[in-house]
Amino acid sequence: MSSRMKNCIVRFYHLLLFVVLSPREGNDPEDYSRLTYRKLLEETCRFANVLKSKGVSNGDKVVIYMPMILELPIAMLACTRIGAVHSVVFAGYSSDSLADRVLDSKAKVLITADGVWRGEKLLLLKNICDEAADKVTKHGHRLESCIVVAHLRRLNNPQGKTKGVNGTSNGTAMEMANVSWDDDRDVWWHDEMEDAEASCYPVWMAAEDPLFILYTSGSTGKPKGVLHTTAGYLIYAATTFKYVFDYHPGDIYWCTADCGWITGHTYVVYGPLANGATSVIFEGTPFYPENDRYWSIIDKYKVTQFYTAPTAIRSLMKFGDHLVKKHNLSTLKVLGSVGEPINTEAWLWFYNLVGHGKCSIADTFWQTETGGHVITPLPGATPMKPGSAKMYYPNSELAREAHCGSMEQYKRMHESSIKDPTQFWGEIAKQFYWETPAIEDKFFSYNFDLSKGDIFIRWMEGASTNISFNLLDKNTFPFFGVLPELLDEDGRVIEGEGEGYLVFRRPWPGMMRTLYGNHQRFQNTYFDRFNGFYCTGDGARRDADGYLWVTGRIDDMLNVSGHLMSTAEVESVLAEHSSVAEAAVVSKSHPVKGQCLYCFITPTAGTTFDEKLQGELKRKVRERIGPFAQPDAIQHAPALPKTRSGKIMRRMLRKIAAGDRNIGDTSTLADETVIQLLFELRPCV
Ligand code: PRX
């Protein structure tokens, strides 16, 4: 292990010593606490020692299936500390989805909690883990340890009777938290922590060693294990956090994302911690105990940066402005949006009401694969347009005044990066990763051609991937070093105004390195469609001012409330039902969720398509994938529109789902009468 790499990691962990109090807010408003960086380091070390005692070492995979409690980031950091690779699975996924992910990563250790309250719903996570463990055993894999946080027990049932989740409805949380136990496998977190040492020397990792795996939906149905590495991801998380949220010491930052998604990884855990930030971590939902929970938390902790999703904004808008106005939100400076395109109405509501007409809105476009923001405005520097992943100021003078500090900062930064392209990433890397100037030259090697603005950076010793940027690119909208292009069907670059496939020309530090266990799929999915470009799978439009508007997925993926999933994975679950001969799933726009699932079902001969079947199919998708994937509509389709070669015409199904009779050319269909029939059978949704 080289001394500079050691320094880099020590630097990261030194940050954990800062005496900064980060608040944690439970599902119940009375349940809150604060954590210092010193305490976080101590707990991280303790848990790292627990992991070691379970036989976890450098390179091992650990699956984490937990609610948004402090033990979740502690578990992630503990893995990192000993070089283990965490794979966090969102605790809203079903036991099947969890089992798939455990099997794919071949993890031997699973970390979970007895259960969690989400609003008034109780989720019994340990039971879901038990089901998943049985499933993986059937596939010949054994989970050796399951470490369980006694979260419900700790809460001592403050909420009384459950309202019923997963079909269970009676009994108190305590009774229900009497989880089944396998003495050979299961241990309580608190028992293990009691005897664990509070210090743990970190295991030194090379720049390109894996940091974590995070599964995201793939268009063929099987989830993809996106793999991020140590140095590039961390530097990118740290840098984008600092500049995109314009974070300064004293600010109180809050990102509402769950750590089960990439936003939670980069902008709840790694980005804020690497900056020594104070941030709020929230376990509950925006609707409990009342529909003003978000606004009351902003008020309670005097939040300055608030980062959330359009679906949350849309669902809160409908409760009326008075719930927002009830609270003092004047501390807010920067608002962030992520996960899906934000519609103008939601943007304006966010800007005018939540941001009291003075905050910058950072509409950040990025993906699990990109590790951090790739197309984003910088607060106070990029004029905002509602709904573009950019900003403009509806009231420019006022807003510019409010942000002149960051505007100056941005201008300086941008000018300096243009004058000396080595400076930007070099300085940034220094700032975050090491303190001793003597080692800096060995840390990176630079190679640049000022006339072209190319910068070529070799990462830390041992790095297998070198990274180059062009910092002179005229487009100021992408984050530094990111070069987006729009391509047409044939891969030709679209200059100026137009619409096409959103791709990136060059890599950046935080970019994924592979799909775990399947490098070929990595190549096929992201690089084969357009040779020489990273293909996002999204479409985008460039307007006359050069602003990019991400229009959404152009592959068979859909985005329900910011959760990305593939139509194929839902279709395969539906097709397993004995009464289903064929299923085709498309997306339909939804006023709150952005998009929802609309399913066409061809029943097997002799089966009646009735409400019972529809209910069973919805339940099946919930159980197999997770509650967030439940279809909104299941339509009877005695036949599907197919070409003569048997290909389902999803474009037409999307029109039928939307009730749009402007279906276009149907002459390629084997049977054109299907379209009329499907319109007639269309349910009122
Ligand atoms: O379709 C884009 C959409 O979310 C997809 C990435 O989903 P995921 O990997 O789950 O990561 C979500 C959080 C980063 C993208 O391909 N998306 C994300 N942010 C935006 C967006 N679409 C429009 N505008 C955004 N700001």
XYZ file of C-alpha atoms and ligand atoms in Angstrom:
711
model
C 0.000 0.000 0.000
C 1.538 3.309 -1.037
C 1.889 6.157 1.432
C -0.170 8.512 -0.720
C -3.068 6.117 -0.856
C -2.884 5.709 2.896
C -2.953 9.433 3.208
C -5.997 9.608 1.013
C -7.956 7.235 3.157
C -6.722 8.709 6.417
C -7.903 12.068 5.102
C -11.360 10.650 4.521
C -11.544 9.124 7.950
C -10.104 12.199 9.651
C -13.217 13.952 8.506
C -15.162 11.620 10.697
C -13.505 13.199 13.727
C -14.979 16.644 13.258
C -17.258 17.625 16.050
C -20.254 18.225 13.877
C -23.660 17.154 15.030
C -25.789 15.515 12.394
C -29.423 15.124 13.379
C -31.366 11.932 12.884
C -35.146 12.150 12.765
C -37.167 8.978 13.304
C -40.517 8.053 11.846
C -42.098 9.416 15.007
C -41.344 13.152 15.452
C -40.600 12.516 19.140
C -37.874 10.051 18.207
C -34.777 12.013 17.225
C -31.105 12.110 18.121
C -27.802 13.637 17.069
C -24.490 12.088 16.177
C -21.001 13.593 16.124
C -18.343 12.611 13.657
C -16.262 11.264 16.557
C -19.096 8.987 17.632
C -19.685 7.949 14.039
C -16.045 6.932 13.711
C -16.239 4.970 16.949
C -19.393 3.119 15.910
C -17.970 2.482 12.449
C -14.830 0.969 13.956
C -16.822 -1.140 16.369
C -18.980 -2.504 13.614
C -15.962 -3.063 11.360
C -14.609 -5.277 14.138
C -17.937 -7.111 14.323
C -17.741 -7.771 10.591
C -14.195 -9.037 10.966
C -15.348 -11.389 13.721
C -17.851 -12.814 11.219
C -15.015 -13.598 8.858
C -15.540 -10.616 6.530
C -12.359 -9.360 4.945
C -11.011 -7.281 2.090
C -13.009 -7.856 -1.106
C -15.883 -9.793 0.521
C -19.436 -8.749 -0.339
C -21.863 -7.744 2.405
C -25.572 -7.220 1.724
C -27.354 -4.506 3.710
C -31.164 -4.511 3.877
C -32.038 -1.802 6.365
C -34.320 1.115 7.080
C -32.967 4.676 7.184
C -31.536 4.422 10.672
C -28.035 5.459 11.702
C -26.859 1.855 11.682
C -27.245 1.894 7.896
C -24.472 4.418 7.089
C -22.450 2.916 9.940
C -22.705 -0.504 8.298
C -21.716 0.947 4.907
C -18.700 2.771 6.342
C -17.660 -0.258 8.383
C -17.505 -2.322 5.190
C -15.452 0.377 3.500
C -13.086 0.541 6.447
C -12.066 -3.080 6.084
C -12.165 -3.157 2.289
C -15.392 -5.168 2.094
C -17.780 -4.304 -0.726
C -21.263 -3.315 0.395
C -24.350 -4.025 -1.612
C -27.280 -2.090 -0.166
C -30.688 -3.419 -1.164
C -33.591 -0.980 -0.730
C -35.706 -2.217 2.194
C -38.864 -1.943 0.088
C -37.775 -4.797 -2.171
C -39.423 -8.198 -1.818
C -37.705 -11.333 -0.510
C -37.333 -12.553 -4.112
C -35.524 -9.395 -5.182
C -33.333 -9.560 -2.081
C -32.528 -13.226 -2.732
C -31.596 -12.457 -6.365
C -29.153 -9.806 -5.206
C -27.623 -11.987 -2.481
C -27.140 -14.774 -4.997
C -25.623 -12.540 -7.645
C -23.059 -11.073 -5.237
C -22.571 -14.393 -3.358
C -22.575 -12.465 -0.078
C -22.176 -14.481 3.098
C -23.275 -11.756 5.502
C -26.582 -9.893 5.607
C -27.305 -6.891 7.841
C -30.883 -5.966 8.616
C -33.291 -4.773 11.326
C -36.192 -6.510 13.028
C -38.555 -4.086 11.336
C -39.445 -0.489 10.715
C -42.409 1.819 10.770
C -42.953 3.743 7.562
C -45.650 6.186 8.500
C -48.346 3.985 9.961
C -47.171 0.876 8.189
C -45.024 -1.746 9.787
C -42.478 -3.602 7.679
C -41.053 -6.762 9.205
C -37.680 -6.795 7.559
C -36.173 -9.748 9.385
C -39.033 -11.972 8.216
C -38.384 -10.878 4.631
C -34.699 -11.722 5.144
C -35.630 -15.170 6.470
C -37.665 -15.833 3.332
C -34.780 -14.603 1.191
C -32.322 -16.809 3.120
C -34.535 -19.874 2.430
C -34.604 -18.984 -1.249
C -30.842 -18.623 -1.540
C -30.367 -21.921 0.306
C -32.531 -23.605 -2.336
C -30.063 -22.274 -4.899
C -27.167 -23.874 -3.048
C -25.834 -20.722 -1.406
C -25.621 -20.221 2.353
C -25.882 -16.974 4.241
C -23.470 -17.522 7.109
C -24.423 -14.546 9.285
C -27.393 -12.268 9.655
C -26.815 -9.273 11.926
C -30.084 -7.748 13.145
C -30.610 -4.262 14.579
C -33.312 -4.347 17.273
C -34.940 -1.233 15.923
C -38.577 -1.992 16.768
C -37.641 -3.280 20.168
C -35.650 -0.131 20.828
C -38.623 2.019 19.920
C -40.610 0.020 22.444
C -43.657 0.203 20.315
C -44.554 3.907 20.584
C -47.209 3.582 17.956
C -49.355 0.828 19.398
C -51.395 -1.275 17.042
C -50.252 -1.805 13.511
C -52.374 -0.825 10.569
C -51.306 -3.921 8.701
C -48.623 -4.508 6.164
C -47.845 -7.533 4.075
C -51.187 -9.007 4.980
C -50.554 -8.969 8.733
C -52.877 -6.752 10.646
C -53.245 -7.540 14.301
C -50.981 -7.362 17.305
C -48.546 -4.790 18.533
C -45.236 -4.042 16.945
C -43.510 -5.728 19.841
C -45.450 -8.943 19.393
C -44.794 -8.835 15.706
C -41.125 -8.082 16.213
C -40.744 -11.471 17.842
C -38.790 -12.538 14.845
C -37.873 -16.086 14.078
C -34.306 -16.896 14.902
C -31.633 -19.216 13.597
C -29.073 -19.583 16.397
C -26.346 -20.650 13.998
C -26.806 -17.641 11.762
C -28.575 -14.738 13.472
C -27.107 -12.294 16.001
C -28.349 -9.001 17.429
C -26.352 -5.942 16.432
C -26.306 -4.554 20.005
C -24.991 -7.818 21.490
C -22.142 -7.916 19.010
C -21.314 -4.226 19.426
C -21.101 -4.518 23.194
C -17.870 -6.479 23.106
C -16.366 -4.915 20.005
C -13.276 -2.684 20.146
C -13.904 1.003 19.393
C -10.864 1.320 17.162
C -10.112 -0.407 13.899
C -7.131 0.260 11.719
C -8.363 0.763 8.128
C -7.455 -1.664 5.386
C -5.644 0.228 2.631
C -7.238 -0.015 -0.751
C -5.963 0.822 -4.201
C -7.696 3.529 -6.214
C -9.458 1.110 -8.491
C -10.504 -1.408 -5.840
C -14.283 -1.831 -5.617
C -16.061 0.359 -3.085
C -19.597 -0.923 -3.525
C -22.081 -2.673 -5.765
C -25.555 -1.250 -6.223
C -28.142 -3.094 -8.263
C -30.243 -1.219 -10.766
C -32.877 -2.523 -13.156
C -31.765 -3.751 -16.535
C -33.886 -3.718 -19.658
C -33.572 -7.493 -20.018
C -35.074 -7.982 -16.570
C -32.090 -9.252 -14.578
C -30.783 -6.499 -12.277
C -27.367 -5.076 -13.052
C -24.745 -4.858 -10.294
C -23.244 -1.428 -10.915
C -19.739 -1.393 -9.475
C -18.064 1.784 -8.233
C -14.467 2.078 -7.155
C -12.678 3.759 -4.279
C -10.873 6.880 -5.447
C -12.816 8.082 -8.475
C -16.233 7.671 -6.897
C -15.240 9.343 -3.641
C -13.618 12.336 -5.271
C -16.592 12.795 -7.545
C -19.129 12.441 -4.710
C -17.194 14.924 -2.607
C -16.734 17.467 -5.386
C -20.233 17.446 -6.814
C -21.714 17.666 -3.313
C -19.601 20.676 -2.488
C -20.245 22.660 -5.657
C -23.728 21.628 -6.705
C -25.180 22.301 -3.263
C -22.758 25.160 -2.601
C -22.133 23.645 0.796
C -20.385 25.800 3.402
C -19.492 25.033 7.020
C -22.481 25.836 9.196
C -25.005 24.810 6.556
C -27.526 22.098 7.403
C -28.083 19.823 4.454
C -30.914 17.331 3.999
C -31.379 14.780 1.260
C -34.605 12.791 1.556
C -33.350 9.813 -0.461
C -33.072 6.335 0.971
C -29.598 4.781 1.109
C -31.051 1.886 -0.863
C -30.674 4.044 -3.976
C -27.612 5.736 -5.449
C -28.796 9.169 -4.275
C -28.571 7.915 -0.696
C -25.077 6.538 -1.305
C -23.617 9.646 -2.891
C -25.619 12.454 -1.306
C -26.623 11.070 2.097
C -23.441 9.174 2.947
C -20.255 9.721 0.953
C -20.591 13.271 -0.424
C -21.692 14.993 2.804
C -19.309 12.994 5.032
C -16.289 13.659 2.835
C -17.056 17.372 3.235
C -17.517 17.212 7.004
C -21.086 18.399 6.451
C -23.903 18.470 8.946
C -26.813 16.615 7.477
C -30.217 15.380 8.504
C -31.042 11.711 8.102
C -34.739 10.899 8.080
C -36.399 7.542 8.539
C -40.075 8.285 7.877
C -42.339 9.421 5.071
C -43.470 12.906 3.952
C -47.027 12.103 5.049
C -46.640 11.056 8.678
C -47.892 12.109 11.171
C -49.198 14.873 8.890
C -48.664 15.871 5.290
C -46.352 18.708 6.324
C -43.630 16.480 7.748
C -40.942 17.643 5.284
C -41.665 21.289 5.970
C -41.682 20.749 9.714
C -38.285 19.027 9.542
C -36.808 21.897 7.504
C -38.155 24.286 10.114
C -37.020 22.168 13.078
C -33.395 21.778 11.951
C -33.070 25.071 10.001
C -32.175 23.227 6.822
C -30.244 25.258 4.236
C -30.017 22.753 1.348
C -32.940 20.480 0.610
C -32.647 17.709 -1.986
C -35.690 15.653 -2.982
C -37.557 14.072 -5.914
C -40.235 15.485 -8.255
C -42.655 12.722 -7.242
C -42.461 13.882 -3.614
C -42.980 17.497 -4.674
C -46.010 16.578 -6.782
C -47.573 14.480 -4.062
C -47.119 17.276 -1.501
C -48.447 19.986 -3.810
C -51.887 18.457 -3.756
C -52.318 19.070 -0.012
C -52.339 22.803 -0.568
C -50.030 25.736 0.075
C -51.124 26.346 3.666
C -49.145 23.341 4.935
C -45.948 24.865 3.564
C -46.744 28.398 4.719
C -47.317 27.166 8.264
C -43.558 26.676 8.648
C -40.558 28.914 8.594
C -38.510 27.816 5.575
C -36.487 31.007 5.310
C -33.187 29.206 6.032
C -33.331 27.425 2.668
C -30.765 28.540 0.073
C -30.529 25.720 -2.434
C -33.210 23.245 -3.509
C -32.356 20.092 -5.411
C -34.399 17.761 -7.575
C -33.423 14.315 -8.810
C -34.707 11.072 -10.226
C -36.969 12.076 -13.105
C -37.854 15.082 -15.214
C -39.503 17.780 -13.125
C -42.592 19.317 -14.736
C -42.871 23.094 -14.904
C -45.792 23.272 -12.481
C -43.912 21.341 -9.796
C -40.742 23.343 -10.450
C -42.545 26.659 -10.013
C -44.312 25.492 -6.860
C -40.988 24.330 -5.424
C -39.319 27.588 -6.403
C -42.031 30.027 -5.331
C -43.510 28.388 -2.309
C -40.847 26.176 -0.748
C -37.938 28.303 -1.908
C -39.830 31.563 -1.224
C -38.785 32.790 -4.688
C -35.139 33.146 -3.683
C -33.532 29.730 -3.773
C -31.580 28.228 -6.626
C -33.018 25.000 -7.914
C -30.497 22.383 -8.909
C -32.266 19.955 -11.234
C -29.586 17.303 -11.193
C -29.499 14.686 -13.906
C -27.508 11.571 -13.160
C -27.766 7.798 -12.797
C -26.667 4.920 -10.576
C -24.018 4.365 -13.229
C -22.668 7.919 -13.242
C -21.946 7.900 -9.484
C -22.796 11.587 -9.110
C -24.349 14.560 -10.895
C -23.376 14.799 -14.540
C -25.687 17.470 -15.883
C -26.516 20.073 -13.332
C -26.588 23.773 -12.744
C -24.436 25.373 -10.064
C -26.324 27.540 -7.586
C -26.273 31.166 -8.484
C -24.225 30.653 -11.596
C -26.384 29.053 -14.266
C -29.583 30.875 -15.204
C -32.517 28.563 -14.471
C -35.253 27.213 -16.728
C -37.972 25.201 -14.963
C -37.670 21.569 -16.009
C -34.321 21.698 -17.755
C -31.488 20.144 -15.826
C -30.270 23.746 -15.669
C -31.342 26.908 -13.999
C -32.501 30.343 -14.941
C -33.674 33.134 -12.758
C -37.299 34.134 -13.203
C -36.329 37.251 -11.301
C -32.731 37.448 -12.246
C -31.481 40.572 -10.463
C -32.930 39.522 -7.154
C -31.678 35.984 -7.379
C -28.259 36.998 -8.579
C -27.946 39.286 -5.622
C -28.979 36.520 -3.276
C -26.291 34.295 -4.711
C -23.548 36.660 -5.657
C -21.144 34.786 -3.354
C -21.494 31.529 -5.171
C -21.699 33.240 -8.551
C -18.260 34.735 -7.948
C -16.979 31.405 -6.745
C -18.272 29.652 -9.843
C -16.844 32.247 -12.185
C -13.448 32.013 -10.547
C -13.511 28.282 -10.659
C -14.544 28.121 -14.246
C -12.057 30.744 -15.349
C -9.250 28.975 -13.544
C -10.161 25.648 -15.076
C -10.023 27.216 -18.498
C -6.699 28.933 -17.914
C -5.086 25.848 -16.478
C -7.044 22.670 -16.960
C -4.775 20.760 -14.612
C -5.822 23.008 -11.852
C -9.412 22.031 -11.412
C -9.330 18.288 -10.808
C -5.806 18.504 -9.434
C -6.772 21.070 -6.807
C -9.956 19.274 -6.006
C -8.176 15.987 -5.565
C -5.620 17.595 -3.311
C -8.269 19.202 -1.234
C -10.136 16.004 -0.604
C -7.503 13.362 -0.671
C -4.251 14.443 0.757
C -2.629 17.214 2.644
C 1.079 16.763 2.021
C 2.119 18.696 -1.097
C 5.208 16.533 -1.501
C 3.238 13.542 -2.590
C 0.946 15.309 -4.978
C 3.103 14.895 -8.053
C 3.296 11.196 -7.616
C -0.367 10.972 -6.911
C -1.462 12.021 -10.338
C 0.280 12.342 -13.570
C -0.970 15.108 -15.804
C -0.769 15.388 -19.479
C -2.416 18.282 -21.172
C -2.651 20.185 -24.325
C -3.743 23.704 -23.499
C -4.654 24.640 -27.028
C -7.234 21.863 -27.112
C -8.002 21.927 -23.403
C -7.409 18.204 -23.018
C -6.422 16.997 -19.624
C -5.313 13.490 -19.027
C -5.120 12.380 -15.424
C -3.721 9.129 -14.219
C -5.228 8.233 -10.902
C -3.438 6.840 -7.934
C -0.807 4.183 -8.242
C -2.285 0.918 -9.337
C -5.159 2.533 -11.153
C -6.190 0.511 -14.122
C -8.358 3.225 -15.604
C -6.996 6.545 -16.664
C -9.296 9.435 -17.162
C -9.240 12.329 -19.515
C -11.304 15.468 -19.689
C -11.691 18.445 -21.860
C -12.244 21.423 -19.662
C -12.460 23.946 -22.465
C -15.736 22.655 -23.753
C -18.067 25.522 -24.404
C -21.067 23.929 -22.809
C -21.042 25.189 -19.224
C -24.019 23.114 -18.186
C -22.545 19.701 -17.522
C -20.466 19.268 -14.404
C -16.752 19.888 -14.909
C -15.192 17.345 -17.163
C -18.467 15.844 -18.413
C -19.066 16.065 -22.153
C -22.639 15.297 -23.232
C -23.745 14.963 -26.835
C -27.048 14.335 -28.564
C -26.933 11.657 -31.263
C -29.444 10.718 -33.918
C -30.521 7.126 -34.720
C -27.423 6.638 -36.857
C -25.048 7.942 -34.231
C -24.472 11.315 -35.887
C -23.838 14.205 -33.489
C -26.732 16.698 -33.431
C -25.370 20.214 -33.283
C -27.483 23.079 -31.968
C -31.204 22.712 -31.421
C -32.595 19.178 -31.649
C -33.587 16.008 -29.902
C -31.776 12.693 -29.683
C -30.027 10.084 -27.577
C -28.176 11.539 -24.597
C -24.632 10.178 -24.525
C -21.288 11.129 -22.992
C -18.116 11.448 -24.955
C -15.579 10.869 -22.191
C -15.409 9.263 -18.761
C -15.261 11.178 -15.475
C -13.890 10.074 -12.081
C -17.177 8.820 -10.594
C -18.232 6.686 -13.504
C -19.057 2.997 -12.919
C -16.248 0.628 -13.854
C -18.155 -2.545 -14.658
C -21.274 -4.588 -13.988
C -20.347 -6.983 -11.248
C -19.573 -10.402 -12.680
C -20.527 -9.439 -16.220
C -18.161 -7.079 -17.967
C -19.554 -8.113 -21.326
C -23.002 -6.876 -20.332
C -21.393 -3.578 -19.269
C -19.918 -3.254 -22.741
C -23.142 -4.260 -24.495
C -25.472 -2.112 -22.414
C -23.593 1.153 -22.395
C -21.099 1.213 -25.245
C -22.322 -0.953 -28.119
C -25.273 1.179 -29.246
C -22.981 4.083 -30.204
C -19.350 3.231 -30.638
C -17.128 5.510 -28.575
C -19.869 6.964 -26.395
C -21.422 6.085 -23.048
C -25.143 5.709 -23.749
C -27.408 6.869 -20.893
C -30.610 5.277 -22.229
C -32.296 8.671 -21.931
C -33.481 11.039 -24.614
C -32.837 14.768 -24.419
C -33.656 17.947 -26.304
C -31.377 20.940 -26.730
C -33.192 24.243 -27.038
C -32.147 27.397 -28.875
C -30.230 28.618 -25.804
C -28.252 25.400 -25.559
C -30.156 24.067 -22.537
C -30.576 20.316 -22.269
C -33.987 18.928 -21.332
C -33.879 15.280 -20.380
C -37.099 13.800 -21.743
C -36.932 10.359 -20.112
C -35.999 6.799 -20.962
C -35.943 5.709 -24.563
C -35.321 2.055 -23.856
C -37.744 -0.390 -22.223
C -37.214 1.127 -18.812
C -39.677 3.194 -16.870
C -39.440 5.500 -13.949
C -42.177 5.140 -11.310
C -41.832 7.729 -8.548
C -38.127 7.942 -9.320
C -37.700 4.135 -9.122
C -36.244 2.837 -12.314
C -37.537 -0.540 -13.491
C -37.783 -2.485 -16.684
C -40.975 -3.519 -18.414
C -39.310 -6.915 -18.983
C -38.943 -7.679 -15.278
C -42.639 -6.971 -14.659
C -43.674 -8.932 -17.748
C -41.753 -11.985 -16.618
C -43.471 -11.914 -13.198
C -46.924 -11.593 -14.823
C -46.205 -14.370 -17.317
C -45.502 -16.791 -14.445
C -49.191 -16.731 -13.457
C -50.928 -19.869 -14.686
C -53.847 -17.843 -16.148
C -51.616 -15.591 -18.242
C -50.759 -16.614 -21.777
C -48.928 -13.399 -22.629
C -48.204 -10.073 -20.977
C -46.934 -6.746 -22.307
C -46.151 -3.843 -20.014
C -45.784 -0.196 -20.990
C -45.475 3.065 -19.111
C -48.260 5.621 -18.878
C -47.847 9.129 -17.558
C -49.132 9.705 -14.021
C -49.796 13.059 -12.340
C -47.891 12.217 -9.139
C -45.646 9.239 -9.849
C -44.412 10.622 -13.158
C -45.016 7.285 -14.819
C -46.987 4.196 -13.855
C -47.216 0.621 -15.081
C -49.966 -0.288 -17.543
C -50.201 -4.013 -18.278
C -51.893 -5.803 -21.181
C -52.808 -9.401 -20.348
C -53.812 -12.164 -22.713
C -55.427 -14.845 -20.527
C -54.977 -18.544 -21.246
C -57.827 -20.246 -23.124
C -60.856 -20.753 -20.932
C -59.755 -18.242 -18.261
C -62.083 -15.413 -17.329
C -60.441 -12.025 -17.106
C -62.042 -10.624 -13.954
C -61.241 -8.462 -10.948
C -59.992 -11.465 -9.009
C -57.343 -12.151 -11.645
C -56.390 -8.477 -11.785
C -56.000 -8.409 -7.985
C -53.873 -11.560 -8.033
C -51.607 -10.161 -10.712
C -51.107 -6.874 -8.872
C -50.329 -8.748 -5.667
C -47.871 -10.991 -7.466
C -45.891 -8.041 -8.793
C -45.886 -6.446 -5.319
C -44.634 -9.634 -3.747
C -42.052 -10.474 -6.351
C -40.543 -7.046 -6.956
C -41.788 -4.710 -4.224
C -44.786 -2.506 -3.405
C -43.469 0.412 -5.483
C -43.795 -1.744 -8.641
C -47.540 -2.415 -8.312
C -49.242 -1.813 -11.679
C -51.895 0.903 -11.861
C -53.832 -0.757 -14.666
C -54.286 -4.301 -15.892
C -56.116 -4.459 -19.206
C -57.666 -7.439 -20.911
C -55.958 -8.025 -24.264
C -57.405 -11.006 -26.152
C -54.529 -10.358 -28.593
C -51.527 -8.031 -28.757
C -50.536 -5.852 -31.719
C -47.704 -7.741 -33.389
C -45.724 -7.455 -36.575
C -45.793 -10.383 -38.982
C -42.524 -11.548 -37.464
C -44.185 -11.623 -34.023
C -42.660 -8.485 -32.467
C -44.996 -6.697 -30.034
C -45.534 -3.078 -31.081
C -45.098 -1.357 -27.711
C -45.269 2.063 -29.315
C -48.916 1.313 -30.126
C -49.626 -0.122 -26.702
C -48.325 3.108 -25.151
C -50.811 5.065 -27.269
C -53.671 2.765 -26.235
C -52.683 3.093 -22.558
C -52.727 6.878 -22.952
C -56.068 6.801 -24.808
C -54.418 8.492 -27.758
C -56.100 7.404 -30.998
C -53.413 8.981 -33.103
C -51.749 5.598 -33.494
C -49.848 6.152 -36.725
C -49.156 3.584 -39.404
C -50.610 0.157 -38.541
C -49.889 -1.516 -41.872
C -46.976 -3.529 -40.448
C -49.321 -5.336 -38.061
C -50.262 -8.942 -38.664
C -53.817 -8.113 -37.575
C -54.844 -4.446 -37.647
C -58.231 -5.065 -35.982
C -56.460 -5.674 -32.652
C -56.021 -1.949 -32.147
C -59.736 -1.170 -32.263
C -60.478 -4.083 -29.943
C -57.933 -2.902 -27.380
C -59.362 0.625 -27.405
C -62.799 -0.830 -26.721
C -61.546 -2.897 -23.789
C -59.557 -0.026 -22.300
C -60.558 0.423 -18.641
C -61.258 3.896 -17.231
C -58.012 4.775 -15.417
O -34.118 8.555 -16.710
C -33.194 9.281 -15.943
C -33.808 9.594 -14.587
O -33.420 8.547 -13.721
C -32.587 7.614 -14.421
C -31.545 7.062 -13.507
O -32.164 6.322 -12.503
P -31.305 5.745 -11.309
O -30.120 5.020 -11.845
O -32.245 4.966 -10.439
O -30.783 7.000 -10.517
C -31.708 7.918 -10.025
C -30.991 8.961 -9.186
C -29.816 9.584 -9.782
C -32.017 8.405 -15.557
O -31.557 7.570 -16.594
N -33.344 10.887 -14.031
C -32.537 11.077 -12.969
N -32.411 12.391 -12.700
C -33.135 13.067 -13.617
C -33.726 12.103 -14.475
N -34.495 12.477 -15.514
C -34.694 13.802 -15.720
N -34.163 14.769 -14.939
C -33.391 14.459 -13.879
N -32.910 15.421 -13.106
